[in-house]
PDB file of C-alpha atoms in Angstrom:
ATOM      1  CA  ARG A   1      -7.628  19.474  -4.260  1.00 25.00           C
ATOM      2  CA  CYS A   2      -7.762  15.717  -4.610  1.00 25.00           C
ATOM      3  CA  SER A   3     -10.548  13.869  -2.831  1.00 28.00           C
ATOM      4  CA  ILE A   4     -11.231  10.187  -2.403  1.00 28.00           C
ATOM      5  CA  ARG A   5     -14.240  10.627  -4.654  1.00 30.00           C
ATOM      6  CA  GLU A   6     -11.877  11.618  -7.457  1.00 31.00           C
ATOM      7  CA  THR A   7      -9.597   8.636  -7.039  1.00 34.00           C
ATOM      8  CA  GLU A   8      -9.267   5.165  -8.481  1.00 34.00           C
ATOM      9  CA  HIS A   9      -7.200   2.415  -6.918  1.00 37.00           C
ATOM     10  CA  SER A  10      -5.281  -0.528  -8.310  1.00 41.00           C
ATOM     11  CA  LEU A  11      -3.535  -3.550  -6.857  1.00 44.00           C
ATOM     12  CA  THR A  12      -0.352  -4.487  -8.708  1.00 41.00           C
ATOM     13  CA  GLN A  13       1.785  -7.497  -7.827  1.00 35.00           C
ATOM     14  CA  HIS A  14       5.498  -8.062  -8.441  1.00 40.00           C
ATOM     15  CA  SER A  15       7.574 -11.239  -8.139  1.00 37.00           C
ATOM     16  CA  PRO A  16      10.073 -12.398  -6.862  1.00 43.00           C
ATOM     17  CA  PRO A  17       9.953 -11.683  -3.996  1.00 45.00           C
ATOM     18  CA  ARG A  18       6.249 -10.986  -3.944  1.00 51.00           C
ATOM     19  CA  VAL A  19       5.671  -7.390  -2.946  1.00 57.00           C
ATOM     20  CA  SER A  20       2.311  -5.846  -3.807  1.00 58.00           C
ATOM     21  CA  SER A  21       1.929  -2.141  -4.475  1.00 56.00           C
ATOM     22  CA  TYR A  22      -1.458  -0.649  -3.645  1.00 50.00           C
ATOM     23  CA  ALA A  23      -1.443   2.745  -5.298  1.00 48.00           C
ATOM     24  CA  ALA A  24      -3.938   5.586  -5.301  1.00 42.00           C
ATOM     25  CA  LYS A  25      -3.933   7.100  -8.766  1.00 38.00           C
ATOM     26  CA  ASN A  26      -5.550  10.399  -9.673  1.00 34.00           C
ATOM     27  CA  ALA A  27      -8.484  10.105 -12.021  1.00 31.00           C
ATOM     28  CA  PRO A  28     -10.702  12.742 -13.646  1.00 29.00           C
ATOM     29  CA  PRO A  29     -13.328  14.110 -11.241  1.00 31.00           C
ATOM     30  CA  CYS A  30     -16.472  12.016 -11.217  1.00 29.00           C
ATOM     31  CA  SER A  31     -19.783  13.506 -12.230  1.00 29.00           C
ATOM     32  CA  ARG A  32     -22.119  13.529  -9.286  1.00 31.00           C
ATOM     33  CA  ASP A  33     -25.004  12.664 -11.590  1.00 36.00           C
ATOM     34  CA  ASP A  34     -23.253   9.571 -12.922  1.00 39.00           C
ATOM     35  CA  ASP A  35     -21.065   8.363 -10.074  1.00 44.00           C
ATOM     36  CA  ASP A  36     -22.757   9.156  -6.779  1.00 41.00           C
ATOM     37  CA  ASP A  37     -21.696   5.771  -5.427  1.00 50.00           C
ATOM     38  CA  ASN A  38     -18.039   6.085  -6.467  1.00 60.00           C
ATOM     39  CA  ALA A  39     -16.724   6.940  -2.996  1.00 60.00           C
ATOM     40  CA  SER A  40     -18.637   4.113  -1.346  1.00 64.00           C
ATOM     41  CA  GLN A  41     -17.384   1.756  -4.047  1.00 73.00           C
ATOM     42  CA  MET A  42     -13.805   2.886  -3.403  1.00 73.00           C
ATOM     43  CA  TRP A  43     -14.089   2.008   0.284  1.00 72.00           C
ATOM     44  CA  SER A  44     -15.542  -1.370  -0.609  1.00 79.00           C
ATOM     45  CA  GLU A  45     -12.682  -2.056  -3.018  1.00 86.00           C
ATOM     46  CA  ILE A  46     -10.013  -1.197  -0.439  1.00 86.00           C
ATOM     47  CA  GLY A  47     -11.516  -3.640   2.006  1.00 89.00           C
ATOM     48  CA  GLU A  48     -12.039  -6.313  -0.646  1.00 90.00           C
ATOM     49  CA  ALA A  49      -8.442  -6.029  -1.883  1.00 89.00           C
ATOM     50  CA  PHE A  50      -6.972  -6.684   1.551  1.00 91.00           C
ATOM     51  CA  ARG A  51      -9.516  -9.357   2.408  1.00 90.00           C
ATOM     52  CA  LEU A  52      -8.554 -11.186  -0.790  1.00 87.00           C
ATOM     53  CA  LEU A  53      -4.879 -10.953   0.126  1.00 84.00           C
ATOM     54  CA  GLY A  54      -5.702 -12.474   3.491  1.00 82.00           C
ATOM     55  CA  SER A  55      -7.847 -15.307   2.174  1.00 82.00           C
ATOM     56  CA  THR A  56      -6.297 -16.457  -1.097  1.00 73.00           C
ATOM     57  CA  GLY A  57      -2.665 -16.896  -0.047  1.00 69.00           C
ATOM     58  CA  ASP A  58      -1.501 -15.973  -3.559  1.00 71.00           C
ATOM     59  CA  GLY A  59       2.136 -15.650  -2.515  1.00 81.00           C
ATOM     60  CA  THR A  60       2.203 -11.927  -1.768  1.00 86.00           C
ATOM     61  CA  ARG A  61       4.660 -11.289   1.072  1.00 89.00           C
ATOM     62  CA  CYS A  62       4.236  -7.561   1.700  1.00 92.00           C
ATOM     63  CA  VAL A  63       2.029  -4.680   0.542  1.00 93.00           C
ATOM     64  CA  LEU A  64       3.260  -1.167  -0.226  1.00 94.00           C
ATOM     65  CA  LEU A  65       0.489   1.371   0.340  1.00 93.00           C
ATOM     66  CA  ARG A  66       1.199   4.643  -1.416  1.00 92.00           C
ATOM     67  CA  GLY A  67      -0.428   7.602  -3.098  1.00 88.00           C
ATOM     68  CA  SER A  68       0.239   9.238  -6.436  1.00 78.00           C
ATOM     69  CA  GLY A  69      -0.093  12.881  -7.308  1.00 83.00           C
ATOM     70  CA  ARG A  70       0.533  15.674  -4.835  1.00 88.00           C
ATOM     71  CA  ALA A  71      -1.086  14.017  -1.803  1.00 90.00           C
ATOM     72  CA  PHE A  72      -1.066  10.655  -0.096  1.00 92.00           C
ATOM     73  CA  CYS A  73      -4.682  11.285   0.894  1.00 89.00           C
ATOM     74  CA  ALA A  74      -6.499  14.598   1.142  1.00 86.00           C
ATOM     75  CA  GLY A  75      -9.339  13.100   3.172  1.00 82.00           C
ATOM     76  CA  ILE A  76     -12.960  12.259   2.525  1.00 76.00           C
ATOM     77  CA  ASP A  77     -14.964  14.642   0.371  1.00 69.00           C
ATOM     78  CA  THR A  78     -17.788  15.334   2.834  1.00 65.00           C
ATOM     79  CA  SER A  79     -19.911  16.874   0.057  1.00 65.00           C
ATOM     80  CA  ASP A  80     -20.034  13.538  -1.758  1.00 64.00           C
ATOM     81  CA  PRO A  81     -23.717  12.509  -1.721  1.00 61.00           C
ATOM     82  CA  SER A  82     -22.833   8.834  -1.363  1.00 59.00           C
ATOM     83  CA  PHE A  83     -21.816   9.552   2.247  1.00 59.00           C
ATOM     84  CA  GLY A  84     -25.004  11.415   3.093  1.00 59.00           C
ATOM     85  CA  LEU A  85     -23.288  13.853   5.476  1.00 59.00           C
ATOM     86  CA  ILE A  86     -24.822  17.021   4.072  1.00 54.00           C
ATOM     87  CA  ASP A  87     -28.320  15.588   4.056  1.00 57.00           C
ATOM     88  CA  ALA A  88     -27.874  14.165   7.556  1.00 52.00           C
ATOM     89  CA  GLY A  89     -26.958  17.595   8.883  1.00 50.00           C
ATOM     90  CA  SER A  90     -29.669  19.573   7.088  1.00 51.00           C
ATOM     91  CA  GLU A  91     -32.108  21.638   9.099  1.00 48.00           C
ATOM     92  CA  GLY A  92     -35.846  21.984   8.854  1.00 46.00           C
ATOM     93  CA  ASP A  93     -36.851  18.364   9.465  1.00 48.00           C
ATOM     94  CA  ASP A  94     -39.060  18.026  12.523  1.00 48.00           C
ATOM     95  CA  GLY A  95     -39.314  14.265  12.175  1.00 47.00           C
ATOM     96  CA  ASP A  96     -43.148  14.308  12.312  1.00 49.00           C
ATOM     97  CA  GLU A  97     -43.837  13.131   8.776  1.00 49.00           C
ATOM     98  CA  GLU A  98     -45.948   9.983   8.857  1.00 52.00           C
ATOM     99  CA  ASP A  99     -47.208   9.834   5.288  1.00 55.00           C
ATOM    100  CA  GLY A 100     -43.854   8.767   3.837  1.00 60.00           C
ATOM    101  CA  ASP A 101     -43.528  11.892   1.690  1.00 64.00           C
ATOM    102  CA  GLY A 102     -41.344  13.969   4.033  1.00 68.00           C
ATOM    103  CA  PRO A 103     -37.714  13.590   5.074  1.00 72.00           C
ATOM    104  CA  PRO A 104     -36.879  10.536   7.203  1.00 76.00           C
ATOM    105  CA  ASP A 105     -36.806  10.991  10.958  1.00 86.00           C
ATOM    106  CA  VAL A 106     -33.667  10.752  13.096  1.00 90.00           C
ATOM    107  CA  ALA A 107     -34.085   7.032  13.795  1.00 92.00           C
ATOM    108  CA  ARG A 108     -34.381   6.183  10.107  1.00 88.00           C
ATOM    109  CA  ARG A 109     -31.390   8.322   9.255  1.00 88.00           C
ATOM    110  CA  TYR A 110     -29.434   6.472  11.933  1.00 88.00           C
ATOM    111  CA  LEU A 111     -30.433   3.074  10.571  1.00 90.00           C
ATOM    112  CA  SER A 112     -29.489   4.206   7.068  1.00 87.00           C
ATOM    113  CA  PHE A 113     -26.167   5.882   7.880  1.00 86.00           C
ATOM    114  CA  ARG A 114     -24.703   3.517  10.478  1.00 91.00           C
ATOM    115  CA  PRO A 115     -24.015   0.717   7.934  1.00 90.00           C
ATOM    116  CA  LYS A 116     -22.020   3.200   5.814  1.00 87.00           C
ATOM    117  CA  ILE A 117     -19.778   4.017   8.770  1.00 90.00           C
ATOM    118  CA  LEU A 118     -19.345   0.322   9.573  1.00 92.00           C
ATOM    119  CA  GLU A 119     -18.450  -0.389   5.936  1.00 90.00           C
ATOM    120  CA  MET A 120     -15.719   2.259   5.965  1.00 90.00           C
ATOM    121  CA  GLN A 121     -14.444   0.982   9.320  1.00 93.00           C
ATOM    122  CA  GLY A 122     -14.321  -2.541   7.925  1.00 94.00           C
ATOM    123  CA  ALA A 123     -12.351  -1.397   4.890  1.00 93.00           C
ATOM    124  CA  ILE A 124      -9.688   0.220   7.082  1.00 94.00           C
ATOM    125  CA  SER A 125      -9.609  -2.694   9.520  1.00 96.00           C
ATOM    126  CA  ALA A 126      -8.965  -5.059   6.597  1.00 95.00           C
ATOM    127  CA  LEU A 127      -5.398  -3.688   6.442  1.00 96.00           C
ATOM    128  CA  GLU A 128      -4.907  -4.651  10.067  1.00 96.00           C
ATOM    129  CA  SER A 129      -6.490  -8.111   9.854  1.00 95.00           C
ATOM    130  CA  CYS A 130      -4.688  -9.026   6.615  1.00 94.00           C
ATOM    131  CA  PRO A 131      -1.870 -11.473   7.533  1.00 94.00           C
ATOM    132  CA  VAL A 132       0.427  -9.788   5.007  1.00 94.00           C
ATOM    133  CA  PRO A 133       2.344  -6.781   6.438  1.00 95.00           C
ATOM    134  CA  VAL A 134       1.377  -3.377   5.051  1.00 96.00           C
ATOM    135  CA  VAL A 135       4.041  -0.685   4.627  1.00 97.00           C
ATOM    136  CA  ALA A 136       2.642   2.838   4.140  1.00 96.00           C
ATOM    137  CA  ALA A 137       4.741   5.350   2.187  1.00 97.00           C
ATOM    138  CA  VAL A 138       3.394   8.850   2.859  1.00 97.00           C
ATOM    139  CA  HIS A 139       4.129  11.975   0.853  1.00 96.00           C
ATOM    140  CA  GLY A 140       2.459  15.369   0.873  1.00 95.00           C
ATOM    141  CA  PRO A 141      -0.797  15.841   2.779  1.00 95.00           C
ATOM    142  CA  CYS A 142      -2.109  12.913   4.810  1.00 96.00           C
ATOM    143  CA  VAL A 143      -5.372  14.204   6.210  1.00 95.00           C
ATOM    144  CA  GLY A 144      -8.386  12.689   7.935  1.00 94.00           C
ATOM    145  CA  ALA A 145      -9.033   9.333   6.290  1.00 91.00           C
ATOM    146  CA  GLY A 146      -5.343   9.217   5.361  1.00 93.00           C
ATOM    147  CA  VAL A 147      -4.460   9.005   9.060  1.00 96.00           C
ATOM    148  CA  ASP A 148      -7.097   6.277   9.440  1.00 95.00           C
ATOM    149  CA  LEU A 149      -5.341   4.313   6.693  1.00 94.00           C
ATOM    150  CA  ILE A 150      -1.773   4.628   7.906  1.00 96.00           C
ATOM    151  CA  THR A 151      -2.555   3.863  11.550  1.00 97.00           C
ATOM    152  CA  ALA A 152      -3.999   0.532  10.362  1.00 97.00           C
ATOM    153  CA  ALA A 153      -0.758  -0.190   8.464  1.00 97.00           C
ATOM    154  CA  ASP A 154       2.122  -2.057  10.093  1.00 98.00           C
ATOM    155  CA  VAL A 155       5.060   0.155   9.127  1.00 98.00           C
ATOM    156  CA  ARG A 156       4.978   3.816   8.138  1.00 98.00           C
ATOM    157  CA  LEU A 157       7.577   5.947   6.368  1.00 98.00           C
ATOM    158  CA  CYS A 158       7.133   9.500   5.150  1.00 98.00           C
ATOM    159  CA  SER A 159       8.920  11.987   2.935  1.00 97.00           C
ATOM    160  CA  PRO A 160      10.134  15.392   4.198  1.00 97.00           C
ATOM    161  CA  SER A 161       7.166  17.102   2.498  1.00 95.00           C
ATOM    162  CA  SER A 162       4.575  15.138   4.452  1.00 97.00           C
ATOM    163  CA  VAL A 163       1.945  16.988   6.470  1.00 97.00           C
ATOM    164  CA  PHE A 164      -0.487  15.175   8.743  1.00 98.00           C
ATOM    165  CA  SER A 165      -3.779  16.197  10.315  1.00 97.00           C
ATOM    166  CA  VAL A 166      -6.599  14.563  12.234  1.00 96.00           C
ATOM    167  CA  ARG A 167      -8.805  17.135  10.532  1.00 94.00           C
ATOM    168  CA  GLU A 168     -12.292  15.916  11.468  1.00 94.00           C
ATOM    169  CA  ALA A 169     -12.904  18.210  14.458  1.00 94.00           C
ATOM    170  CA  ARG A 170     -12.270  21.257  12.254  1.00 93.00           C
ATOM    171  CA  ILE A 171     -15.117  20.294   9.932  1.00 91.00           C
ATOM    172  CA  GLY A 172     -17.595  19.418  12.676  1.00 91.00           C
ATOM    173  CA  LEU A 173     -17.045  15.658  12.794  1.00 91.00           C
ATOM    174  CA  THR A 174     -15.768  13.143  15.300  1.00 93.00           C
ATOM    175  CA  ALA A 175     -13.276  10.828  13.579  1.00 94.00           C
ATOM    176  CA  ASP A 176     -15.035   7.481  13.320  1.00 92.00           C
ATOM    177  CA  VAL A 177     -13.056   5.202  10.987  1.00 92.00           C
ATOM    178  CA  GLY A 178     -10.180   4.229  13.284  1.00 94.00           C
ATOM    179  CA  THR A 179      -7.896   7.162  14.063  1.00 95.00           C
ATOM    180  CA  LEU A 180      -9.166   7.745  17.604  1.00 96.00           C
ATOM    181  CA  GLN A 181      -8.829   4.037  18.351  1.00 96.00           C
ATOM    182  CA  ARG A 182      -5.436   3.378  16.720  1.00 96.00           C
ATOM    183  CA  PHE A 183      -3.500   6.659  16.792  1.00 96.00           C
ATOM    184  CA  PRO A 184      -3.137   6.698  20.629  1.00 95.00           C
ATOM    185  CA  LYS A 185      -1.974   3.073  20.607  1.00 95.00           C
ATOM    186  CA  VAL A 186       0.577   3.792  17.881  1.00 96.00           C
ATOM    187  CA  VAL A 187       2.174   6.805  19.589  1.00 94.00           C
ATOM    188  CA  GLY A 188       1.006   6.525  23.204  1.00 88.00           C
ATOM    189  CA  HIS A 189      -1.857   7.957  25.237  1.00 75.00           C
ATOM    190  CA  GLY A 190      -0.345  11.379  25.731  1.00 88.00           C
ATOM    191  CA  SER A 191      -1.346  14.993  25.930  1.00 94.00           C
ATOM    192  CA  ARG A 192      -0.028  15.678  22.417  1.00 95.00           C
ATOM    193  CA  VAL A 193      -2.289  13.046  20.839  1.00 95.00           C
ATOM    194  CA  ARG A 194      -5.352  14.614  22.383  1.00 96.00           C
ATOM    195  CA  GLU A 195      -4.218  18.103  21.396  1.00 97.00           C
ATOM    196  CA  LEU A 196      -3.813  17.044  17.770  1.00 97.00           C
ATOM    197  CA  CYS A 197      -7.215  15.331  17.724  1.00 96.00           C
ATOM    198  CA  PHE A 198      -9.054  18.171  19.509  1.00 97.00           C
ATOM    199  CA  THR A 199      -7.541  20.984  17.412  1.00 97.00           C
ATOM    200  CA  GLY A 200      -7.257  19.263  14.024  1.00 96.00           C
ATOM    201  CA  GLU A 201      -3.993  21.148  13.517  1.00 97.00           C
ATOM    202  CA  ASP A 202      -1.317  20.114  11.046  1.00 97.00           C
ATOM    203  CA  PHE A 203       1.938  18.489  12.130  1.00 97.00           C
ATOM    204  CA  ASP A 204       4.962  17.876   9.953  1.00 98.00           C
ATOM    205  CA  ALA A 205       7.185  14.926   9.093  1.00 98.00           C
ATOM    206  CA  GLU A 206       9.703  15.742  11.822  1.00 98.00           C
ATOM    207  CA  GLU A 207       7.059  15.577  14.524  1.00 97.00           C
ATOM    208  CA  ALA A 208       5.533  12.435  13.026  1.00 97.00           C
ATOM    209  CA  GLU A 209       8.922  10.756  13.454  1.00 97.00           C
ATOM    210  CA  ARG A 210       9.472  12.203  16.932  1.00 96.00           C
ATOM    211  CA  ILE A 211       6.183  10.898  18.326  1.00 96.00           C
ATOM    212  CA  GLY A 212       6.581   7.522  16.616  1.00 96.00           C
ATOM    213  CA  LEU A 213       3.853   7.751  13.991  1.00 97.00           C
ATOM    214  CA  VAL A 214       6.445   6.917  11.323  1.00 98.00           C
ATOM    215  CA  SER A 215       9.587   4.797  11.548  1.00 97.00           C
ATOM    216  CA  ARG A 216      11.599   7.484   9.838  1.00 97.00           C
ATOM    217  CA  VAL A 217      11.572  10.393   7.426  1.00 98.00           C
ATOM    218  CA  THR A 218      13.235   9.458   4.145  1.00 97.00           C
ATOM    219  CA  GLN A 219      16.252  11.289   2.760  1.00 96.00           C
ATOM    220  CA  SER A 220      14.139  13.047   0.149  1.00 96.00           C
ATOM    221  CA  ASP A 221      10.722  12.975  -1.482  1.00 94.00           C
ATOM    222  CA  ALA A 222      12.253  11.210  -4.471  1.00 95.00           C
ATOM    223  CA  SER A 223      13.713   8.407  -2.356  1.00 96.00           C
ATOM    224  CA  LEU A 224      10.446   7.580  -0.537  1.00 96.00           C
ATOM    225  CA  ILE A 225       9.250   4.695  -2.690  1.00 95.00           C
ATOM    226  CA  GLY A 226      12.736   3.210  -3.014  1.00 95.00           C
ATOM    227  CA  GLU A 227      13.282   3.238   0.749  1.00 97.00           C
ATOM    228  CA  ALA A 228       9.806   1.832   1.387  1.00 96.00           C
ATOM    229  CA  MET A 229      10.355  -0.920  -1.173  1.00 95.00           C
ATOM    230  CA  ASP A 230      13.606  -1.799   0.573  1.00 95.00           C
ATOM    231  CA  VAL A 231      11.652  -2.363   3.800  1.00 96.00           C
ATOM    232  CA  CYS A 232       9.127  -4.477   1.876  1.00 94.00           C
ATOM    233  CA  ARG A 233      11.870  -6.623   0.327  1.00 93.00           C
ATOM    234  CA  ARG A 234      13.551  -7.181   3.695  1.00 93.00           C
ATOM    235  CA  ILE A 235      10.220  -8.367   5.089  1.00 94.00           C
ATOM    236  CA  ALA A 236       9.540 -10.508   2.018  1.00 91.00           C
ATOM    237  CA  ARG A 237      12.831 -12.391   2.481  1.00 89.00           C
ATOM    238  CA  ASN A 238      11.498 -14.041   5.629  1.00 90.00           C
ATOM    239  CA  SER A 239       9.183 -16.998   6.114  1.00 90.00           C
ATOM    240  CA  PRO A 240       5.573 -15.979   5.449  1.00 91.00           C
ATOM    241  CA  VAL A 241       4.537 -18.299   8.283  1.00 91.00           C
ATOM    242  CA  ALA A 242       6.819 -16.467  10.713  1.00 92.00           C
ATOM    243  CA  VAL A 243       5.822 -13.010   9.475  1.00 94.00           C
ATOM    244  CA  ALA A 244       2.073 -13.720   9.546  1.00 93.00           C
ATOM    245  CA  GLY A 245       2.391 -15.203  13.031  1.00 95.00           C
ATOM    246  CA  THR A 246       4.378 -12.201  14.212  1.00 96.00           C
ATOM    247  CA  LYS A 247       1.747  -9.763  12.924  1.00 97.00           C
ATOM    248  CA  LEU A 248      -1.029 -11.808  14.504  1.00 96.00           C
ATOM    249  CA  SER A 249       0.729 -11.888  17.877  1.00 97.00           C
ATOM    250  CA  LEU A 250       1.640  -8.185  17.829  1.00 97.00           C
ATOM    251  CA  ASN A 251      -1.960  -7.197  17.107  1.00 97.00           C
ATOM    252  CA  TYR A 252      -3.358  -9.559  19.729  1.00 97.00           C
ATOM    253  CA  SER A 253      -0.863  -8.515  22.404  1.00 97.00           C
ATOM    254  CA  ARG A 254      -1.545  -4.830  21.772  1.00 95.00           C
ATOM    255  CA  ASP A 255      -5.184  -5.324  22.827  1.00 95.00           C
ATOM    256  CA  HIS A 256      -4.664  -7.856  25.654  1.00 97.00           C
ATOM    257  CA  THR A 257      -2.591  -8.351  28.786  1.00 97.00           C
ATOM    258  CA  VAL A 258       0.945  -9.709  28.671  1.00 98.00           C
ATOM    259  CA  ALA A 259      -0.286 -12.975  30.182  1.00 98.00           C
ATOM    260  CA  ASP A 260      -2.990 -13.318  27.545  1.00 97.00           C
ATOM    261  CA  GLY A 261      -0.468 -12.547  24.803  1.00 97.00           C
ATOM    262  CA  LEU A 262       1.907 -15.213  26.052  1.00 97.00           C
ATOM    263  CA  GLU A 263      -0.867 -17.802  26.165  1.00 97.00           C
ATOM    264  CA  HIS A 264      -1.938 -16.808  22.660  1.00 96.00           C
ATOM    265  CA  ILE A 265       1.523 -17.180  21.116  1.00 96.00           C
ATOM    266  CA  ALA A 266       2.090 -20.474  22.960  1.00 96.00           C
ATOM    267  CA  ALA A 267      -1.038 -21.898  21.358  1.00 95.00           C
ATOM    268  CA  HIS A 268      -0.062 -20.466  17.971  1.00 94.00           C
ATOM    269  CA  ASN A 269       3.509 -21.737  17.976  1.00 92.00           C
ATOM    270  CA  ALA A 270       2.490 -25.189  19.150  1.00 93.00           C
ATOM    271  CA  ALA A 271       1.387 -25.646  15.546  1.00 91.00           C
ATOM    272  CA  ALA A 272       3.373 -22.981  13.678  1.00 89.00           C
ATOM    273  CA  LEU A 273       6.752 -24.398  14.758  1.00 87.00           C
ATOM    274  CA  MET A 274       5.973 -27.509  12.734  1.00 86.00           C
ATOM    275  CA  THR A 275       7.101 -25.961   9.446  1.00 86.00           C
ATOM    276  CA  GLY A 276       9.977 -26.608   7.102  1.00 84.00           C
ATOM    277  CA  ASP A 277      10.514 -22.859   6.866  1.00 83.00           C
ATOM    278  CA  ILE A 278      12.607 -23.017  10.046  1.00 81.00           C
ATOM    279  CA  VAL A 279      15.166 -25.374   8.504  1.00 81.00           C
ATOM    280  CA  ALA A 280      15.227 -23.362   5.272  1.00 81.00           C
ATOM    281  CA  SER A 281      15.821 -20.157   7.212  1.00 80.00           C
ATOM    282  CA  PHE A 282      18.640 -21.691   9.263  1.00 77.00           C
ATOM    283  CA  VAL A 283      20.364 -22.971   6.128  1.00 76.00           C
ATOM    284  CA  ALA A 284      20.030 -19.615   4.370  1.00 74.00           C
ATOM    285  CA  SER A 285      21.418 -17.694   7.349  1.00 72.00           C
ATOM    286  CA  ALA A 286      24.308 -20.090   8.012  1.00 71.00           C
ATOM    287  CA  GLY A 287      26.625 -17.866   5.994  1.00 62.00           C
ATOM    288  CA  GLY A 288      25.809 -14.753   8.014  1.00 57.00           C
ATOM    289  CA  GLY A 289      22.622 -13.855   6.187  1.00 52.00           C
ATOM    290  CA  ASP A 290      24.315 -13.027   2.897  1.00 56.00           C
ATOM    291  CA  GLY A 291      23.218 -16.139   1.072  1.00 57.00           C
ATOM    292  CA  GLU A 292      20.341 -16.619  -1.340  1.00 67.00           C
ATOM    293  CA  VAL A 293      16.805 -15.921  -0.204  1.00 70.00           C
ATOM    294  CA  PRO A 294      15.184 -19.251   0.721  1.00 74.00           C
ATOM    295  CA  LEU A 295      12.229 -20.354  -1.371  1.00 75.00           C
ATOM    296  CA  PHE A 296       9.176 -20.569   0.860  1.00 82.00           C
ATOM    297  CA  ALA A 297       5.844 -22.064  -0.133  1.00 75.00           C
ATOM    298  CA  LYS A 298       2.733 -19.885  -0.224  1.00 75.00           C
ATOM    299  CA  LEU A 299       0.822 -19.536   3.014  1.00 72.00           C
ATOM    300  CA  MET A 300      -2.164 -21.328   1.497  1.00 65.00           C
ATOM    301  CA  PRO A 301      -0.820 -23.164  -1.574  1.00 57.00           C
ATOM    302  CA  HIS A 302      -4.179 -24.721  -2.476  1.00 50.00           C
ATOM    303  CA  ALA A 303      -6.238 -21.536  -2.248  1.00 49.00           C
ATOM    304  CA  ARG A 304      -7.926 -20.229  -5.373  1.00 42.00           C
ATOM    305  CA  LEU A 305      -8.597 -16.638  -6.397  1.00 35.00           C
TER     306      LEU A 305
END
């Protein structure tokens, strides 16, 4: 069983066109005595990676989010002490200790644990707020936190072997890192969404495609990364100004009325239309779209890492 606590992550960039691959790579299990903060650090690094992509404008056009090993994500290891779940649920604390030697009371546990939840939420939300599109390529189990991750991505593909689960209810938790907020908006507020969240039951790749969680199921497990990279390259061909504006408007319109969305894009395009990318795109597509990919400047050419 692979857990987040037993995982390291890397951000690798490729050019041209700039497509980043964010890959979860299996690492030896961490010693609890030596690496109690490893899981918390992993969440921080996910958020930091996508915040950097959104703030530095290093030329990356698309991010491929994938897993390595047998699972895309097997979920959070709730026994990891850095999360404090086991301690928070322990019995025998009456909360009356006033000398500072006993366990903390409920209020102090709340004040201690809430920032950890907010940190994990922020890490997942960084995928959504990053102006660069994120394409998730799912294989094998995608459980709990894995569903949090992919519902914050922009495009999702999965292999035939993929199995999904909003598993939290089955282990006594209420999902709190984004699934309950994003999953219904991705696939619709329907009876099936609630059934999956209430029961924590598995659903397969075919159902994920049917309900709209993924764009499609790939031809085979082996073709997953190739097909996902093809989507990334087709996105990366386009103006980064246009793509970033499209993502911004889609996210805004999802959470607002149609009228608000129209006002938002009108204000955005009043400035965004003043770009040379439009001319470059017209010239490149004059031959039916089969010409060379136009060379676009970075979103923020003067930004520094």
